[in-house]
PDB file of C-alpha atoms in Angstrom:
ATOM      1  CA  UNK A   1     -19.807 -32.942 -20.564  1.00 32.00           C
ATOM      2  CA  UNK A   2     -20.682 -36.462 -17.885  1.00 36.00           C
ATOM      3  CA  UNK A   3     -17.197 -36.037 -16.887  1.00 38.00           C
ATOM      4  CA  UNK A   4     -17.286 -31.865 -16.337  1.00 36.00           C
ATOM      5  CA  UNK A   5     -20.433 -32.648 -14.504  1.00 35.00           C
ATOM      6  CA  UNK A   6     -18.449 -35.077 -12.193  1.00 41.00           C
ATOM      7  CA  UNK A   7     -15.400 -32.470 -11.556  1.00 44.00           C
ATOM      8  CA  UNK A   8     -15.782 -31.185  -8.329  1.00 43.00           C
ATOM      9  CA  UNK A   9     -13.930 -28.198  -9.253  1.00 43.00           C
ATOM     10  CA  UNK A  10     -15.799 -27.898 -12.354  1.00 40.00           C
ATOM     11  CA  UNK A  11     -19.146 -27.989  -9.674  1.00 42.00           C
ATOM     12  CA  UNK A  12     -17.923 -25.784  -6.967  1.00 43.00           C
ATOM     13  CA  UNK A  13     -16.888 -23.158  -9.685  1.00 42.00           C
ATOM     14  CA  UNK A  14     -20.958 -23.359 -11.291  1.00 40.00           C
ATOM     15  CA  UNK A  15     -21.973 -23.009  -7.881  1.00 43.00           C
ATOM     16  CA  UNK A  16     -20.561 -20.116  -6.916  1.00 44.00           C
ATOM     17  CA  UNK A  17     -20.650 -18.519  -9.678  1.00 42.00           C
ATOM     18  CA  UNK A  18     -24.494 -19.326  -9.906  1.00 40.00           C
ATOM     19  CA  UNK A  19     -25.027 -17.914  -6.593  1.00 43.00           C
ATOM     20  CA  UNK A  20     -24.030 -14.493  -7.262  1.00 42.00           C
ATOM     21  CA  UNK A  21     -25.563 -14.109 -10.729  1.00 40.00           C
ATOM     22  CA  UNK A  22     -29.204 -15.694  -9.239  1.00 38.00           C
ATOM     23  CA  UNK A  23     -29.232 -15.881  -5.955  1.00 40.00           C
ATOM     24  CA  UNK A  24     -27.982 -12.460  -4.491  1.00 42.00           C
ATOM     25  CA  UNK A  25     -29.544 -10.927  -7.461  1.00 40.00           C
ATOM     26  CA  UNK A  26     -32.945 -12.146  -6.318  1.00 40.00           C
ATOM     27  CA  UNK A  27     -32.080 -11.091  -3.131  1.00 42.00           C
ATOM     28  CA  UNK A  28     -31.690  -7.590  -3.547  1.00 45.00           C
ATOM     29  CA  UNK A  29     -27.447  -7.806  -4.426  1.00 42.00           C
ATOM     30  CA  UNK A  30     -28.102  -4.411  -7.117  1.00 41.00           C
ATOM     31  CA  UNK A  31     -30.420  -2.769  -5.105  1.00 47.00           C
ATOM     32  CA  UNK A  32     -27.061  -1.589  -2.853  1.00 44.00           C
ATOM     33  CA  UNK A  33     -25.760   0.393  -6.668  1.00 40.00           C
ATOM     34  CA  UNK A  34     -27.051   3.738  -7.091  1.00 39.00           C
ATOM     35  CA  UNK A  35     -26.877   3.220 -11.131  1.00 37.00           C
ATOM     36  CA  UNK A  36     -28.460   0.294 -12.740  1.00 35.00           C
ATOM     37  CA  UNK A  37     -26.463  -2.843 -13.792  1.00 35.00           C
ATOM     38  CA  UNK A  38     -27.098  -4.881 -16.340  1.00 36.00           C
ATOM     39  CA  UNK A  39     -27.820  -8.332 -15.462  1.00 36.00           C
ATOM     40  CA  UNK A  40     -27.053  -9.100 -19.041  1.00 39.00           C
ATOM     41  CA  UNK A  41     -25.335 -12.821 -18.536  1.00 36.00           C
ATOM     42  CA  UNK A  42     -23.558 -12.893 -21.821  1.00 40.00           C
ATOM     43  CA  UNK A  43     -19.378 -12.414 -22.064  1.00 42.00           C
ATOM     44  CA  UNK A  44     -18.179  -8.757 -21.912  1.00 38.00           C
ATOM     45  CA  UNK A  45     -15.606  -8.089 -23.991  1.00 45.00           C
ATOM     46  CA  UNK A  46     -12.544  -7.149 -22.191  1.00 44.00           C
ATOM     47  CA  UNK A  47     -11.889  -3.852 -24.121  1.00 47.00           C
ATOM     48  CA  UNK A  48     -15.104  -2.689 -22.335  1.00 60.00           C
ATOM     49  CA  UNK A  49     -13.734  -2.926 -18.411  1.00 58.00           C
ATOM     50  CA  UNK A  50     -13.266   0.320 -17.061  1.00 67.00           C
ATOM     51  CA  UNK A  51      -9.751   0.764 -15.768  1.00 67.00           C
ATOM     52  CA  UNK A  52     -11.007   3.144 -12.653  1.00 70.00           C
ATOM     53  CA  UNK A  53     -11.734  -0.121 -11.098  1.00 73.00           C
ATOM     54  CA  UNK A  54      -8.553  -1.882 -11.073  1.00 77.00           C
ATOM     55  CA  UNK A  55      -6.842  -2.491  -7.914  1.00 83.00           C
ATOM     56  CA  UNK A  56      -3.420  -4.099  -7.047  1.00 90.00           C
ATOM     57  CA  UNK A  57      -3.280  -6.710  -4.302  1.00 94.00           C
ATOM     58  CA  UNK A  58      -2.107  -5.838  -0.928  1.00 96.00           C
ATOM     59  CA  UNK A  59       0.263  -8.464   0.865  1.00 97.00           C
ATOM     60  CA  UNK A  60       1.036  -9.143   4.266  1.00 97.00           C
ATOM     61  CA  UNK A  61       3.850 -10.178   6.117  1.00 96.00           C
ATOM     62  CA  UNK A  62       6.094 -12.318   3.803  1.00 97.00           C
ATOM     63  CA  UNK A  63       3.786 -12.551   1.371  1.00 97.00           C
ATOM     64  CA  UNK A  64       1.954 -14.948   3.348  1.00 98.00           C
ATOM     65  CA  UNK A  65      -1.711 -13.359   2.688  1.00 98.00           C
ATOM     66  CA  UNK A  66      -3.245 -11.650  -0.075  1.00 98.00           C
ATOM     67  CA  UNK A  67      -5.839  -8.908   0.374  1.00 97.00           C
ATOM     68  CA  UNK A  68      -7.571  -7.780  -3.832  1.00 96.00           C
ATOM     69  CA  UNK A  69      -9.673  -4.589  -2.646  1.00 96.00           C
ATOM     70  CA  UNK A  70     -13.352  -4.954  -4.363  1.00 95.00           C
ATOM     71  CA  UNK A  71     -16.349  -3.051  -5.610  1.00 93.00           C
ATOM     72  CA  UNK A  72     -19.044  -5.236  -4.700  1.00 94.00           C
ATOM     73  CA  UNK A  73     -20.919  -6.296  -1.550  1.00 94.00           C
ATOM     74  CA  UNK A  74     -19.334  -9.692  -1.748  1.00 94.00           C
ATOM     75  CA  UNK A  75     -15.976 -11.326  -0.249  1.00 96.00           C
ATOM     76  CA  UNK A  76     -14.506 -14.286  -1.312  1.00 96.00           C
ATOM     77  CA  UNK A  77     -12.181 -15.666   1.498  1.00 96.00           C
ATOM     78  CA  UNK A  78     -10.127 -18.957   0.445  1.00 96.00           C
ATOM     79  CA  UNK A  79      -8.360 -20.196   3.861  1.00 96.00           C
ATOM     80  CA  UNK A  80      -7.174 -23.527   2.670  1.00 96.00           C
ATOM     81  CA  UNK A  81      -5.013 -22.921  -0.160  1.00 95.00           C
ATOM     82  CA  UNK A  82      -2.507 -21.877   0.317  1.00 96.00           C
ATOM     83  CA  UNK A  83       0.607 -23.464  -1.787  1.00 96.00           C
ATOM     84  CA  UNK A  84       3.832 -22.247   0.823  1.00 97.00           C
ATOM     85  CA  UNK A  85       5.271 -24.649   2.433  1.00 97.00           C
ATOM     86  CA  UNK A  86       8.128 -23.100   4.558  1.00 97.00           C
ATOM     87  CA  UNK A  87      10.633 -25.183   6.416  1.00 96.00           C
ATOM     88  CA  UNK A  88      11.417 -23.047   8.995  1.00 96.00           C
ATOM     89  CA  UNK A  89       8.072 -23.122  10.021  1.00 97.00           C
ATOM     90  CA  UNK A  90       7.319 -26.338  11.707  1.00 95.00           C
ATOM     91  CA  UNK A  91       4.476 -28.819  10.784  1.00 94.00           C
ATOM     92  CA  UNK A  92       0.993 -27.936  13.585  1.00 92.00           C
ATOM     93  CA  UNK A  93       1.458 -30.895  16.017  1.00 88.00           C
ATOM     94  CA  UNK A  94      -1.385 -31.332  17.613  1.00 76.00           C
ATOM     95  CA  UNK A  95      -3.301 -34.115  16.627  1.00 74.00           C
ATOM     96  CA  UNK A  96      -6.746 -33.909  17.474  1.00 68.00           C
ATOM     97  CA  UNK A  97      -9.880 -35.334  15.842  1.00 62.00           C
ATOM     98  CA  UNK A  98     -11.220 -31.759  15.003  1.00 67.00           C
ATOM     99  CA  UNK A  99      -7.537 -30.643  13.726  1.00 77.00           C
ATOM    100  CA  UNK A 100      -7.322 -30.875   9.940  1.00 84.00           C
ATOM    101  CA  UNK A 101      -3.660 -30.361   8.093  1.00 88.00           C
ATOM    102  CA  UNK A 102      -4.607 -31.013   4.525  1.00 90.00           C
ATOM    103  CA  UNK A 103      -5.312 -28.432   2.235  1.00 89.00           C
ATOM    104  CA  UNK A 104      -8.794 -27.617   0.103  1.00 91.00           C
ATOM    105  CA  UNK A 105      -7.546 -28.433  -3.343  1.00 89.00           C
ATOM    106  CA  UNK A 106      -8.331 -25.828  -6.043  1.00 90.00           C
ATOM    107  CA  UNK A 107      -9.959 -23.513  -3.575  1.00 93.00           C
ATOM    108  CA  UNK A 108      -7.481 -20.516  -4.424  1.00 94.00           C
ATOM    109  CA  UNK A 109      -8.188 -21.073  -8.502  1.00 93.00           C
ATOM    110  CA  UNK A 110     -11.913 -21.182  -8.446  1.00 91.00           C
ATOM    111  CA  UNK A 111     -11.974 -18.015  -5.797  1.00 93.00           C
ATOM    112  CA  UNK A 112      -9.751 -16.682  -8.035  1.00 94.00           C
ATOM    113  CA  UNK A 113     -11.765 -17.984 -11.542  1.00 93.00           C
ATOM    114  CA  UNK A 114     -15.089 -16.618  -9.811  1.00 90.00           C
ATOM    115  CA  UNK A 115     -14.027 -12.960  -9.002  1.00 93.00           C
ATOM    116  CA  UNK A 116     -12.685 -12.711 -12.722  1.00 91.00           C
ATOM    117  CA  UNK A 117     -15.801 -14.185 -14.253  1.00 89.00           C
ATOM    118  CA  UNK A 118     -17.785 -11.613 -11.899  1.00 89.00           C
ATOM    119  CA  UNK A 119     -15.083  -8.580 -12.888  1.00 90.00           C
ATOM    120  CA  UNK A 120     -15.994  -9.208 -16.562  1.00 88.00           C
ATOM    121  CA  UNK A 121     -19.561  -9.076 -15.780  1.00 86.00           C
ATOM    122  CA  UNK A 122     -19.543  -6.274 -13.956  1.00 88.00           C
ATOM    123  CA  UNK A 123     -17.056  -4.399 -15.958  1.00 85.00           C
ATOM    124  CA  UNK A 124     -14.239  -4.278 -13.775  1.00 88.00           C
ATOM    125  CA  UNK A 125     -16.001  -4.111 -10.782  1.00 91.00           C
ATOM    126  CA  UNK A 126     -14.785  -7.150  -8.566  1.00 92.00           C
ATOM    127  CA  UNK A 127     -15.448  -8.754  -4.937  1.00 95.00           C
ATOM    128  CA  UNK A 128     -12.869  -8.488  -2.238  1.00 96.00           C
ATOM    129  CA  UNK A 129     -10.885 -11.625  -1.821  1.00 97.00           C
ATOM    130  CA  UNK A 130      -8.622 -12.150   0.829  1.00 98.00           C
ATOM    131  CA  UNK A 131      -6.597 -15.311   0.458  1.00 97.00           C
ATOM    132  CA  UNK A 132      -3.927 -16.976   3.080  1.00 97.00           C
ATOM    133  CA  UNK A 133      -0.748 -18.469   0.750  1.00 97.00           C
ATOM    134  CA  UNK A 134       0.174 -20.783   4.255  1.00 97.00           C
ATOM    135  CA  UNK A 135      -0.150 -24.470   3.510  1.00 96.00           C
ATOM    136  CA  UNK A 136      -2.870 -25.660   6.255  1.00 95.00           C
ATOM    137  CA  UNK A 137      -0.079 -27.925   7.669  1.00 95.00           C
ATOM    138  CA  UNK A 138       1.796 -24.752   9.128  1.00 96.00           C
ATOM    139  CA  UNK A 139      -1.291 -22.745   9.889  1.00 97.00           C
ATOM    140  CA  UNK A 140      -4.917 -22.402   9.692  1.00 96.00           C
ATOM    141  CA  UNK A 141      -6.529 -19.138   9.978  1.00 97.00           C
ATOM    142  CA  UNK A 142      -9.841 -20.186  10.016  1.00 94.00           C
ATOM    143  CA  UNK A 143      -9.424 -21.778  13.493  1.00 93.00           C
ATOM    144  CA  UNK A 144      -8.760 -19.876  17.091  1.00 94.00           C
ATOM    145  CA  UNK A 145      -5.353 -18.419  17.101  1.00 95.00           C
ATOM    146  CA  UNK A 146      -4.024 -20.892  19.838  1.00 92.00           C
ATOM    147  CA  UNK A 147      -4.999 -23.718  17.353  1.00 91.00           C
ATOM    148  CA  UNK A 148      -4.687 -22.386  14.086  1.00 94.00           C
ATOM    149  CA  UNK A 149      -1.112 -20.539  14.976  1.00 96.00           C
ATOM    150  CA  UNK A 150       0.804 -23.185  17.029  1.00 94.00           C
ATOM    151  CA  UNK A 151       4.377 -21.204  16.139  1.00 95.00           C
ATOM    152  CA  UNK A 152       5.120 -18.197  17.069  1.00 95.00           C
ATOM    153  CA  UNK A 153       6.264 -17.658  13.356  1.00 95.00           C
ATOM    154  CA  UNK A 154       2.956 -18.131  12.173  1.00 97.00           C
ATOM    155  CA  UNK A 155       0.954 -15.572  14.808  1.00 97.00           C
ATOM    156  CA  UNK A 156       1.723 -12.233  12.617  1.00 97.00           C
ATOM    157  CA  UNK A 157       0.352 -14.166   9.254  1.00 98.00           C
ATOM    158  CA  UNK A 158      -3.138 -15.285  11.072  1.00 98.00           C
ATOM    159  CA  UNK A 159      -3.338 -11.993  12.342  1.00 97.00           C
ATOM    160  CA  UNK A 160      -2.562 -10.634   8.905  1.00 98.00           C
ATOM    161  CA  UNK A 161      -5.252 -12.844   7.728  1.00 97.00           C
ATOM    162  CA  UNK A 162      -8.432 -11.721  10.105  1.00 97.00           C
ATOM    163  CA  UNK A 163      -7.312  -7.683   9.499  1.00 97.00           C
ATOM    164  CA  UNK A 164      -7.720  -8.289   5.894  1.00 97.00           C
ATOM    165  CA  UNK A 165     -10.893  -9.739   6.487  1.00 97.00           C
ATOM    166  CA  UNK A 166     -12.309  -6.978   8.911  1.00 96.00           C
ATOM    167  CA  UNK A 167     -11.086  -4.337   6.496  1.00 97.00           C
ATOM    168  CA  UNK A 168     -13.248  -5.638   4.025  1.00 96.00           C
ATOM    169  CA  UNK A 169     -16.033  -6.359   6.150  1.00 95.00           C
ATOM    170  CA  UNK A 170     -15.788  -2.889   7.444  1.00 96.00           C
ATOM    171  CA  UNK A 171     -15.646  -1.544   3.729  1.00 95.00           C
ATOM    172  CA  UNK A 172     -18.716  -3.615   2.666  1.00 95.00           C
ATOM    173  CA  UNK A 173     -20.787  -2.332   5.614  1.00 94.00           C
ATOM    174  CA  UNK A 174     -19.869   1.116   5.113  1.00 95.00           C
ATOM    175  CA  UNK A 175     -20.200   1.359   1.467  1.00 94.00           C
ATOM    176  CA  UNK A 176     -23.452  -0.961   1.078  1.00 93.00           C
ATOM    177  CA  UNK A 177     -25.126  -1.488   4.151  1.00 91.00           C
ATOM    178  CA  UNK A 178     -24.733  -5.307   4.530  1.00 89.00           C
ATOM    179  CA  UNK A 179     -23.021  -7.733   1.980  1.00 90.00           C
ATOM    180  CA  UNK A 180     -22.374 -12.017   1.246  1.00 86.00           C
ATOM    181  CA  UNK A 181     -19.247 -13.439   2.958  1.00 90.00           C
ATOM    182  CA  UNK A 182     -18.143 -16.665   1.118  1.00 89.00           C
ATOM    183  CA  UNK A 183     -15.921 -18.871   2.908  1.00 92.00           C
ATOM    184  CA  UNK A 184     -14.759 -21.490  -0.330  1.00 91.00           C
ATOM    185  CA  UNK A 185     -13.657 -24.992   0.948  1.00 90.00           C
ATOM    186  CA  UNK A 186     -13.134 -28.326  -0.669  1.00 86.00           C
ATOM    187  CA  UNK A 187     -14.424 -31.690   0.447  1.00 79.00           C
ATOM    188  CA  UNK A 188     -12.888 -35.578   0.095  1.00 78.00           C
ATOM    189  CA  UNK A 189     -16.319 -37.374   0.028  1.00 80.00           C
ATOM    190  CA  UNK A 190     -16.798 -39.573  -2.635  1.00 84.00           C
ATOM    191  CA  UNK A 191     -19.730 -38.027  -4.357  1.00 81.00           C
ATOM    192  CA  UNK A 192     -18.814 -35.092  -6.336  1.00 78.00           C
ATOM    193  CA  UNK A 193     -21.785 -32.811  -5.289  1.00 76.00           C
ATOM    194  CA  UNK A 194     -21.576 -29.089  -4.187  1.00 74.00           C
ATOM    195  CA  UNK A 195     -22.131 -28.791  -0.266  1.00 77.00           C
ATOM    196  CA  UNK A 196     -23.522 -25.774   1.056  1.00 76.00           C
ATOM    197  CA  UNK A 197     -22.567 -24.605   4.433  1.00 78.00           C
ATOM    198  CA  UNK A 198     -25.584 -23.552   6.489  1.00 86.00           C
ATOM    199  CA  UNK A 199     -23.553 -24.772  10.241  1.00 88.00           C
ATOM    200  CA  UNK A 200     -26.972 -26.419  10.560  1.00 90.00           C
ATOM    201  CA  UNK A 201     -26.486 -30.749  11.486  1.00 90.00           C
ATOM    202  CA  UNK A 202     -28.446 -33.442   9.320  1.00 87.00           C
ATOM    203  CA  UNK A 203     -31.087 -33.733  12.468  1.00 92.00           C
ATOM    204  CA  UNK A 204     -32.003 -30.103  11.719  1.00 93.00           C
ATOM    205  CA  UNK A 205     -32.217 -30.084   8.744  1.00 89.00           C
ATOM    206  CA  UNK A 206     -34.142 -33.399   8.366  1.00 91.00           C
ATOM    207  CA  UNK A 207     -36.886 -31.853  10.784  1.00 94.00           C
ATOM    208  CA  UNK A 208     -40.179 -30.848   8.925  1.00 94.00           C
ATOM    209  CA  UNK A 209     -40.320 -27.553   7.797  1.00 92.00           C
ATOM    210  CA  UNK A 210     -42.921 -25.855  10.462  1.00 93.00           C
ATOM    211  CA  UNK A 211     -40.460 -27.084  13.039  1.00 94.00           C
ATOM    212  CA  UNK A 212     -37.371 -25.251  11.178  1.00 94.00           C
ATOM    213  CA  UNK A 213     -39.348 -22.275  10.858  1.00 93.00           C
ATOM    214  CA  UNK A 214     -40.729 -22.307  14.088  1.00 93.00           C
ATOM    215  CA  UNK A 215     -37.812 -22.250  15.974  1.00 93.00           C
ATOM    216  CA  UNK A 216     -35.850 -19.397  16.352  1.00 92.00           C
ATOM    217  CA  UNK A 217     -32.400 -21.495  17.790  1.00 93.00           C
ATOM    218  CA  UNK A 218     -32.468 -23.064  14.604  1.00 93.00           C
ATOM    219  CA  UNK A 219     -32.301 -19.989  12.370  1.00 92.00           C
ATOM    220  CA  UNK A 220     -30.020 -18.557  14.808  1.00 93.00           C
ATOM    221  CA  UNK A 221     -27.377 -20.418  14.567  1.00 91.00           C
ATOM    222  CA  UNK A 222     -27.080 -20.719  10.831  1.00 92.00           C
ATOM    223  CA  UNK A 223     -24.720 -18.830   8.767  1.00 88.00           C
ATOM    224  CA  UNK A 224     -27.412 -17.586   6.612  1.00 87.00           C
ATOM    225  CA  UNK A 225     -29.046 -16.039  10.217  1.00 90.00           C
ATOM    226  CA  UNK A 226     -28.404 -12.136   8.984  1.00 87.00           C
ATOM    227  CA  UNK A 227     -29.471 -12.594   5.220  1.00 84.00           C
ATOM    228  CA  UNK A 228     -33.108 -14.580   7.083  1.00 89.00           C
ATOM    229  CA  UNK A 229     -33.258 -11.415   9.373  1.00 89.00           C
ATOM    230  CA  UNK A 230     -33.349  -8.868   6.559  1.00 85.00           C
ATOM    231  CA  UNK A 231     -35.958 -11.236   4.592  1.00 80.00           C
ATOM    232  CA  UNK A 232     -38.463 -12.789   7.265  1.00 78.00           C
ATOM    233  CA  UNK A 233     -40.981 -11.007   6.329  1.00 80.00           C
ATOM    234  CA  UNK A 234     -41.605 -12.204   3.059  1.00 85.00           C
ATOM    235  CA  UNK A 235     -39.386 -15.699   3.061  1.00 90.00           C
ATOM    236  CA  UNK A 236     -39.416 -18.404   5.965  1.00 92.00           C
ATOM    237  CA  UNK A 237     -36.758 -19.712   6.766  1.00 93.00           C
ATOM    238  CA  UNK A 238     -37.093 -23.009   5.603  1.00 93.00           C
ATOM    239  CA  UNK A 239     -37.381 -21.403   1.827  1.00 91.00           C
ATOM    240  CA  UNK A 240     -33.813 -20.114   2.152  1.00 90.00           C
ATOM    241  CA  UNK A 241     -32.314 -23.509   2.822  1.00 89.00           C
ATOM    242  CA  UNK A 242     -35.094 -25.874   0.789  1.00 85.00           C
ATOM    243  CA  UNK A 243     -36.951 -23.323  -1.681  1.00 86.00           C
ATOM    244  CA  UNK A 244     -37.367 -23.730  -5.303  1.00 82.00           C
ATOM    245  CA  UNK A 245     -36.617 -20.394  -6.560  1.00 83.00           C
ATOM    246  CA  UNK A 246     -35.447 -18.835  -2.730  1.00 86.00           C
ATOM    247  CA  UNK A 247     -32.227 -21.259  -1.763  1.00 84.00           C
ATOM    248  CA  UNK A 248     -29.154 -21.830  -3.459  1.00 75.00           C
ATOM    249  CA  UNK A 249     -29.926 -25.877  -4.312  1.00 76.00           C
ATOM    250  CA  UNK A 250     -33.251 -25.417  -5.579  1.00 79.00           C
ATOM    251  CA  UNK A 251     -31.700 -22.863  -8.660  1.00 69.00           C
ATOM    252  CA  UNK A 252     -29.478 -25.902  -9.756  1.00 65.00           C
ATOM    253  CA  UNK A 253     -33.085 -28.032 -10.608  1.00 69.00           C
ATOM    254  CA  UNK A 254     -34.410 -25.235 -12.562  1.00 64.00           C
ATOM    255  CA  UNK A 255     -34.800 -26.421 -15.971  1.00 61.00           C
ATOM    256  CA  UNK A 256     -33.315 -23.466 -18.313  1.00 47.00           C
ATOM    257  CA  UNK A 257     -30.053 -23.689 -15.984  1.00 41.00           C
TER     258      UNK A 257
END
């Protein structure tokens, strides 16, 4: 079990997958269902998935994206793993300190892992994923065209990529309200811990926490910023990043988990 615990695939798969079932639960995920859903953790069997919710992936030009329509107020977008490697595509050249070519290994099998672990909880219900098959050496979506899509070959797969995206934001919105976009990425630091992305720099969050919550710049430029707005009346914002019960690290240190 030491050496699960030290996997960062292993980690990145129990966080994610611990978010869903605790966080967005707390958080009001159900409340967008008008029937009740059990929030039952143990395995369904797969005999009891209801086939009305299966739905065949959509692909884009040359298969170089994958869109997996869901059920559930939640995306799962994995930019960075993509496995094709085509040589009439050239390598990106530029070579720029914020220009990264490697890919996020495992990213596309624990986005993949998660939305079947949440499909069998939620009986075949599942959460959009949208997934770009382009090795980041020949593209990365996740960056502005001009620097993401340095070959013309490349420009109708990135745009491939951000239409599957808004036509599952756009689905989300209009079928719940508001939803949980999560961007899955890897990391090469040497300690194997799960990293949460808040866009917030170590000299925020190192402030105290009346500063954090006192300052509206701060919030505001987070990526949590929308998820704060619906819940600032009852949660500061320093509870969403640092609370026990209220942000996604302080689940992993309760003691029945």
């Amino acid at each position: 079990m030491k050496r699960l615990i030290r996997n960062p695939k292993f980690l990145t798969l129990i966080a994610f997958i611990l978010f869903t079932f605790l966080y967005l639960l707390k958080f009001g995920f159900l409340d967008n269902f008008s029937n009740s859903v059990s929030t039952d953790y143990t395995q369904i069997e797969v005999g009891e998935i209801n086939e009305t919710y299966i739905t065949e992936p959509i692909f884009g030009s040359m298969n170089y994206n994958e869109y997996i329509p869901g059920h559930l107020p939640l995306i799962i977008s994995i930019p960075h793993g993509g496995r094709l490697f085509p040589p009439e595509i050239p390598d990106r050249k530029k070579n720029l300190s914020s220009v990264v070519k490697s890919n996020d290994l495992n990213t596309q099998d624990i986005g993949r892992e998660l939305a079947d672990k949440l499909m069998l909880h939620f009986k075949g219900m599942r959460p959009y994923l949208v997934i770009n098959h382009l090795g980041r050496s020949k593209i990365d979506v996740n960056r502005p065209i001009k620097e993401g899509a340095e070959d013309p070959k490349t420009l109708v797969a990135w745009n491939d990529y951000h239409n599957f995206m808004q036509t599952a934001i756009k689905d989300v919105e209009t079928n719940f309200g508001h939803g949980l976009l999560i961007d899955i990425h890897g990391h090469a630091h040497p300690e194997h811990l799960i990293e949460i992305g808040y866009v917030l720099p170590a000299e925020i969050l190192s402030l105290p926490t009346s500063q954090i919550n006192e300052n509206p710049n701060i919030y505001s430029g987070s990526s949590i910023r929308s998820l704060y707005t619906r819940k600032s009346n009852n949660i500061p914002f320093a509870d969403l990043i640092y609370g026990q019960t209220t942000s996604f690290g302080g689940r992993f240190t309760i003691p029945w988990l």
